[in-house]
Structures are given as C-alpha cells and as structure tokens.
PDB file of C-alpha atoms in Angstrom:
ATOM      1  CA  UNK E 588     -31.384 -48.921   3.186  1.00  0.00           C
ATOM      2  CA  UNK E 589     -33.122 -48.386   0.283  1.00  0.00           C
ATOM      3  CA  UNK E 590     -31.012 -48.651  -2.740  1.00  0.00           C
ATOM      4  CA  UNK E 591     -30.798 -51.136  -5.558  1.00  0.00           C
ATOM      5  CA  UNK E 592     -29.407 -54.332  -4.286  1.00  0.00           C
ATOM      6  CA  UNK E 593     -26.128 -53.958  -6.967  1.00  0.00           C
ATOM      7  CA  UNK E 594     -25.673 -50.756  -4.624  1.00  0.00           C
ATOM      8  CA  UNK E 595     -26.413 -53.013  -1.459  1.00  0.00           C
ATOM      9  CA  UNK E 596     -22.551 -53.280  -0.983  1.00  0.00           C
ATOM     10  CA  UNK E 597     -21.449 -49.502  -1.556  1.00  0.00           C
ATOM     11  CA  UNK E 598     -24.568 -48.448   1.291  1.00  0.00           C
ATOM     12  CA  UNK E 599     -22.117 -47.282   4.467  1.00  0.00           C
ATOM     13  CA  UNK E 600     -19.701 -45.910   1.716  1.00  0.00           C
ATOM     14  CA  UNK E 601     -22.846 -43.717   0.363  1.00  0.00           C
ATOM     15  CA  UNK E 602     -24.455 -42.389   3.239  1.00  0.00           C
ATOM     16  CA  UNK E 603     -21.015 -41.550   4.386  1.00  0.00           C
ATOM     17  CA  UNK E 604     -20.725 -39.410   1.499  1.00  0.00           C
ATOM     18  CA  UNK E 605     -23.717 -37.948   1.413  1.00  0.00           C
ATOM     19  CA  UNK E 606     -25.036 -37.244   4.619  1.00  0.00           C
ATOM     20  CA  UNK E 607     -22.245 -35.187   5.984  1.00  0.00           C
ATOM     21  CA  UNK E 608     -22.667 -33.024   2.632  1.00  0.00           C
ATOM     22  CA  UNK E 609     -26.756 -32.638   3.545  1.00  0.00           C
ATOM     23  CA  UNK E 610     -26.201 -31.905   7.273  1.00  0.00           C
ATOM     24  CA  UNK E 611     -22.741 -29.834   7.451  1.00  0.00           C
ATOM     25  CA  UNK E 612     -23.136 -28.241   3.914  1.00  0.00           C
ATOM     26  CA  UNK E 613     -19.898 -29.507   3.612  1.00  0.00           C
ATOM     27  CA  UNK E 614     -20.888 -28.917  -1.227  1.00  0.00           C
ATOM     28  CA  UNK E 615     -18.876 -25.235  -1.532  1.00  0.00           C
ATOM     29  CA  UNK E 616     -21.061 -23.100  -3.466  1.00  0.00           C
ATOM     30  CA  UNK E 617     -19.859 -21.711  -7.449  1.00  0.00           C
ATOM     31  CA  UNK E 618     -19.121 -18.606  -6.017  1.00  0.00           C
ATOM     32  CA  UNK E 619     -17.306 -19.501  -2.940  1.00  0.00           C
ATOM     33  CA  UNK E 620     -15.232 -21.841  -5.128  1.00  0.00           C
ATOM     34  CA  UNK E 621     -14.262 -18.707  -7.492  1.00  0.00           C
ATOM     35  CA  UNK E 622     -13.163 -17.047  -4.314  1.00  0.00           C
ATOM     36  CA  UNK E 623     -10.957 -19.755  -2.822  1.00  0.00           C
ATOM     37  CA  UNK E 624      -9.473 -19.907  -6.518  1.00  0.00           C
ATOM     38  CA  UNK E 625      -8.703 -16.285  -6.523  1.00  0.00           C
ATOM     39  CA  UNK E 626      -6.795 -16.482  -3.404  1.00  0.00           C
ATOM     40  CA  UNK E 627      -4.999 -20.188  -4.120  1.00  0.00           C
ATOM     41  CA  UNK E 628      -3.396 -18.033  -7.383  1.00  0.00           C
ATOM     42  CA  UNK E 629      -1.360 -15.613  -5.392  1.00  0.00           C
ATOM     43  CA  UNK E 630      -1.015 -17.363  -2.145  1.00  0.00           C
ATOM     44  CA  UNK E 631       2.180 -18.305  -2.776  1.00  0.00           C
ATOM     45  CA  UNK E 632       3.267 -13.964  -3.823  1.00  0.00           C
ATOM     46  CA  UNK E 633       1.655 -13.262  -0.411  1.00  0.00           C
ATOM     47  CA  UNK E 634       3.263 -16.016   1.815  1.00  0.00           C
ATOM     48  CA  UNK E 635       6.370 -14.935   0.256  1.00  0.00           C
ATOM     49  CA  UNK E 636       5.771 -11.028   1.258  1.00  0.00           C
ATOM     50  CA  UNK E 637       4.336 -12.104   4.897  1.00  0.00           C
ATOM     51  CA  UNK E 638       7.514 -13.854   5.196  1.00  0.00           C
ATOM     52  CA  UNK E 639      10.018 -10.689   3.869  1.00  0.00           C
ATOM     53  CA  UNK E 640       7.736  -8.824   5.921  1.00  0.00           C
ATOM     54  CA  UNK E 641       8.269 -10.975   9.245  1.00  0.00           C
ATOM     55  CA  UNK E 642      11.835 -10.392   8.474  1.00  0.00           C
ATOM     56  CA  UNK E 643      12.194  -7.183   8.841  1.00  0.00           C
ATOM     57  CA  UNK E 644       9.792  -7.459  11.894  1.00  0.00           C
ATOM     58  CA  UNK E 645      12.114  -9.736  13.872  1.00  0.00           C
ATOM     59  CA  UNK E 646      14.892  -8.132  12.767  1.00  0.00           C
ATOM     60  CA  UNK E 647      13.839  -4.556  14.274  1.00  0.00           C
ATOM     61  CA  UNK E 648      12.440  -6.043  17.383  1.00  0.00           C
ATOM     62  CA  UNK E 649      15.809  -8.075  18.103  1.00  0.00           C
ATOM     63  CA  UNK E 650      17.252  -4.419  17.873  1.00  0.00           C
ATOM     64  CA  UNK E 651      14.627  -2.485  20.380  1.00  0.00           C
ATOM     65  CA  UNK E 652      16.002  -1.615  23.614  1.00  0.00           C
ATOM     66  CA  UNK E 653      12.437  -2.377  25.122  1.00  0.00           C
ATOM     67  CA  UNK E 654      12.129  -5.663  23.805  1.00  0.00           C
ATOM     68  CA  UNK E 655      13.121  -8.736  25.433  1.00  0.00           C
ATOM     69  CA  UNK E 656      13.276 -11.862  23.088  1.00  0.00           C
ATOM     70  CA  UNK E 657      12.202 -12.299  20.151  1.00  0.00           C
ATOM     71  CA  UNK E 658      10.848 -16.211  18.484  1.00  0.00           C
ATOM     72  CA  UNK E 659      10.932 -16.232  14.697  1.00  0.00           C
ATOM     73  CA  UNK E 660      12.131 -19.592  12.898  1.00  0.00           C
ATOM     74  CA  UNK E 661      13.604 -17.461  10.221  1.00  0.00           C
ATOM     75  CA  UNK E 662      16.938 -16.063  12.835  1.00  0.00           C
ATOM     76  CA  UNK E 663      19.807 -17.898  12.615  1.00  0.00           C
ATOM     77  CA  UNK E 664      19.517 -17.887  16.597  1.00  0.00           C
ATOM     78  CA  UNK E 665      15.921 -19.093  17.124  1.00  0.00           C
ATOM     79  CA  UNK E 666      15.928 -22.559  18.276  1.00  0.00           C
ATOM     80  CA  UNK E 667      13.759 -23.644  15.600  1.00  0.00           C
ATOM     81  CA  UNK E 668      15.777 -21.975  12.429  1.00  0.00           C
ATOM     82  CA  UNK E 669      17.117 -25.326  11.604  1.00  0.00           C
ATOM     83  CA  UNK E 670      13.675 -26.368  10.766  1.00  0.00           C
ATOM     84  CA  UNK E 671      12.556 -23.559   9.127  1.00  0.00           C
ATOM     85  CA  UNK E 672      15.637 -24.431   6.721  1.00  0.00           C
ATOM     86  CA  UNK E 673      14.162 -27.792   5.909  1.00  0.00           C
ATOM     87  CA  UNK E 674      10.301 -26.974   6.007  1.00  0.00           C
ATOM     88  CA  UNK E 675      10.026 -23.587   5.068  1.00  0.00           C
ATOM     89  CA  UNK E 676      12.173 -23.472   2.470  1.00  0.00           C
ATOM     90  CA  UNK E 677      14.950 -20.993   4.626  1.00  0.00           C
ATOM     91  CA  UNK E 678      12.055 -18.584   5.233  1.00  0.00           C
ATOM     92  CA  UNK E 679      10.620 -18.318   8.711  1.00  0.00           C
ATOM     93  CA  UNK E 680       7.228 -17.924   8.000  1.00  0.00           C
ATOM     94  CA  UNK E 681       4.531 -14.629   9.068  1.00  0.00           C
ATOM     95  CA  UNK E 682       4.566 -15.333  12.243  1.00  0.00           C
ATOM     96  CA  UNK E 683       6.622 -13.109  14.983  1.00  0.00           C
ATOM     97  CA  UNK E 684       6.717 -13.823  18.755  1.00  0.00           C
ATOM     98  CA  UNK E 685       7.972 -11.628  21.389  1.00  0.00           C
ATOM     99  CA  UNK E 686       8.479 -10.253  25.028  1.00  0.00           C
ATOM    100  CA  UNK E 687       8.312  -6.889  26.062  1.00  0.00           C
ATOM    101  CA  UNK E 688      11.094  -5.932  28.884  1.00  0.00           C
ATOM    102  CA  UNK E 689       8.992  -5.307  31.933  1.00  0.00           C
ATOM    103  CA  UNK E 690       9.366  -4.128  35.703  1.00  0.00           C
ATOM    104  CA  UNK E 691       7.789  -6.625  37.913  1.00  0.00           C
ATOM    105  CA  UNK E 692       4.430  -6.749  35.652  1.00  0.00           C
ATOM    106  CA  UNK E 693       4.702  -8.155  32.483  1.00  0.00           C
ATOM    107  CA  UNK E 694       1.092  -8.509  31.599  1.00  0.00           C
ATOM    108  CA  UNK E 695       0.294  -4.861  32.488  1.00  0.00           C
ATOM    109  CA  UNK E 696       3.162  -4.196  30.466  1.00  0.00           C
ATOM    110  CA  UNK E 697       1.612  -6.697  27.790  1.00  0.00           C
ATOM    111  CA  UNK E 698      -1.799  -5.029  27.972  1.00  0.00           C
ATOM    112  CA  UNK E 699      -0.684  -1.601  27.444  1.00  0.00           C
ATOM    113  CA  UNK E 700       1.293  -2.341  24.477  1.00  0.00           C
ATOM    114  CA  UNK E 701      -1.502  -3.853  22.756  1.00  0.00           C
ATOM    115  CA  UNK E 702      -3.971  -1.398  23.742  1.00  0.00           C
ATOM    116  CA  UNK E 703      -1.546   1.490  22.332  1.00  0.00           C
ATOM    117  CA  UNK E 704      -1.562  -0.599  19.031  1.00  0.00           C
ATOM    118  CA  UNK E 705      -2.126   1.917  15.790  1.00  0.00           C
ATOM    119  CA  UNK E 706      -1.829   0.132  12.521  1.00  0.00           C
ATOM    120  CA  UNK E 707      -1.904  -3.099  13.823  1.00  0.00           C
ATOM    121  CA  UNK E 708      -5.400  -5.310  14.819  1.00  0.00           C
ATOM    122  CA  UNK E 709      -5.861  -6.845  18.387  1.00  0.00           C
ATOM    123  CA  UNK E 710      -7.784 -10.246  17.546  1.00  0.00           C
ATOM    124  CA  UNK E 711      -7.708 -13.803  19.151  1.00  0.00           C
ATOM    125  CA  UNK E 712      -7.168 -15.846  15.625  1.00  0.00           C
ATOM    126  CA  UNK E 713      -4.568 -16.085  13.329  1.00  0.00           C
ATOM    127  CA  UNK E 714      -4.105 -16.549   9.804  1.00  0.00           C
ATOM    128  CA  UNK E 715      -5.284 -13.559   8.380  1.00  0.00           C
ATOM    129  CA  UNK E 716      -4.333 -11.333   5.672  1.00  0.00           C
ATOM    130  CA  UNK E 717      -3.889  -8.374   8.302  1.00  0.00           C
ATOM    131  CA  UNK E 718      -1.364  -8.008  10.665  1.00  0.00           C
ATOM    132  CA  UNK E 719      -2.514  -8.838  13.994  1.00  0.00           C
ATOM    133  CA  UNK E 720      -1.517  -9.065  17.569  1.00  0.00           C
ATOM    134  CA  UNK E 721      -2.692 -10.791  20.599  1.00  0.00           C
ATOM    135  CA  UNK E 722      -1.348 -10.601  24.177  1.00  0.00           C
ATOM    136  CA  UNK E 723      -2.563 -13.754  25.445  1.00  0.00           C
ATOM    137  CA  UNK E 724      -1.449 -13.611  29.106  1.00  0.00           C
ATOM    138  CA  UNK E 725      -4.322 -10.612  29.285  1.00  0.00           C
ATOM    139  CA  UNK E 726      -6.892 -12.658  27.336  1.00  0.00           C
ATOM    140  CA  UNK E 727      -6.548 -16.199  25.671  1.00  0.00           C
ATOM    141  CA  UNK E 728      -4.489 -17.801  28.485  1.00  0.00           C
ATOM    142  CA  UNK E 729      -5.249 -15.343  31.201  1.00  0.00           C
ATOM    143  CA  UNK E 730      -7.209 -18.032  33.318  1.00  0.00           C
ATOM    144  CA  UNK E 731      -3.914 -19.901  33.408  1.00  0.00           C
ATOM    145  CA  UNK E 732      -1.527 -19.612  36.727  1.00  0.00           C
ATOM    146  CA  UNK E 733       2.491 -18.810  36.166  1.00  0.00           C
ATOM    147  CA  UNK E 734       3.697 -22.267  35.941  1.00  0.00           C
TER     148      UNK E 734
END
C-alpha cells in the first residue's frame, strides 16, 4: 500500500471502500439521488394503493367461473394470510397469483390468456409501478418438466 503509516492499519478497510465505488460505480449520482428521494416520499401512498388494488384483484378472480385458485396473502383462506397479518401489517401485498381452469392444456390455456392481455404488460420482472403479468410455464420456467 501506499498510505501514511498512521493509515497502515485502516489499509484492507480502505480499499474495501473504495475500490468497489471506482469499479462498480457503486457513488449514486445528485440527480439519481433526487429521484430515489422522490419516490421514497410516496412509497408508502403507493404500496398502500397496490395493496387496495390487489384486493379487489383477488377478490374478483376468487369469483370468476374460469379461474381456478387464486394465492394472495391478504384472503383469509390463503395459506399464508396469517403472515401477512404479522408482516404486512393485515394487507397482502401487490402481488396476485392464479390458475386459469383448463381442459387438458394448461399452458396453452396460460399462453393465450396472456397473449389476449389489454391493459395489462407481459414482462419477466417484478416490482414495477405497472401492472404486469407473466405466465411462466410458457416462458421463465418453461425448460422445467411437470414434477
């Protein structure tokens, strides 16, 4: 190294520090920080609508004859509603999971869905502002067999 020998003892520490900032950029630029502020001051409005929102999502898909089971933590008859109790603070958070009734096909029946989508996006991540599906039997997980 080649630092001061009072900074001798703090060299690992230092280039620990520094280096990852120098080759990852890992230093968020003044602007980028003003965005990430703007959207830290309402993220807690917009959980709280993605949530309402997710509601009323479950809640009509529970109720569609076409539908076959529906996962969201925030029904009292998902397995995981207990949880969302404790950790979500009784809301079940934006996402909703579900299973279309299907004849002996379900990822045709998966596929078609999704490509007869209107409003909503078909996209491989999550954690958007948008409302997005994914059919992942047809694309993520589609190298994977049945079991």
């Amino acid at each position: 190294h080649d630092l001061p020998e009072a900074l001798a003892p703090l060299a690992y520490k230092l280039r620990a520090l520094t280096v990852p900032l120098r080759n990852l950029g890992a230093c968020i630029s003044p602007d980028n920080s003003w965005v990430v502020i703007q959207g830290i001051e309402t993220l807690s409005l917009r959980m709280e609508r993605h949530c309402e929102n997710a509601m009323k999502v479950a809640k009509h898909l529970q109720s569609h004859p076409k539908v076959g089971w529906v996962r969201y933590p925030g029904l009292p008859d998902d397995l995981q509603y207990a949880k969302a109790q404790k950790y979500l603070k009784g809301r079940g958070g934006a996402m909703v999971v579900f299973g279309i009734k299907a004849g002996t096909d379900a990822t045709v029946a998966g596929k078609h869905f999704i490509e007869n989508l209107k409003l909503v996006s078909h996209v491989a991540n999550v954690g958007d502002c948008k409302t997005l599906a994914i059919h992942p039997a047809s694309t993520t997980h589609s190298q994977m067999n049945d079991e």
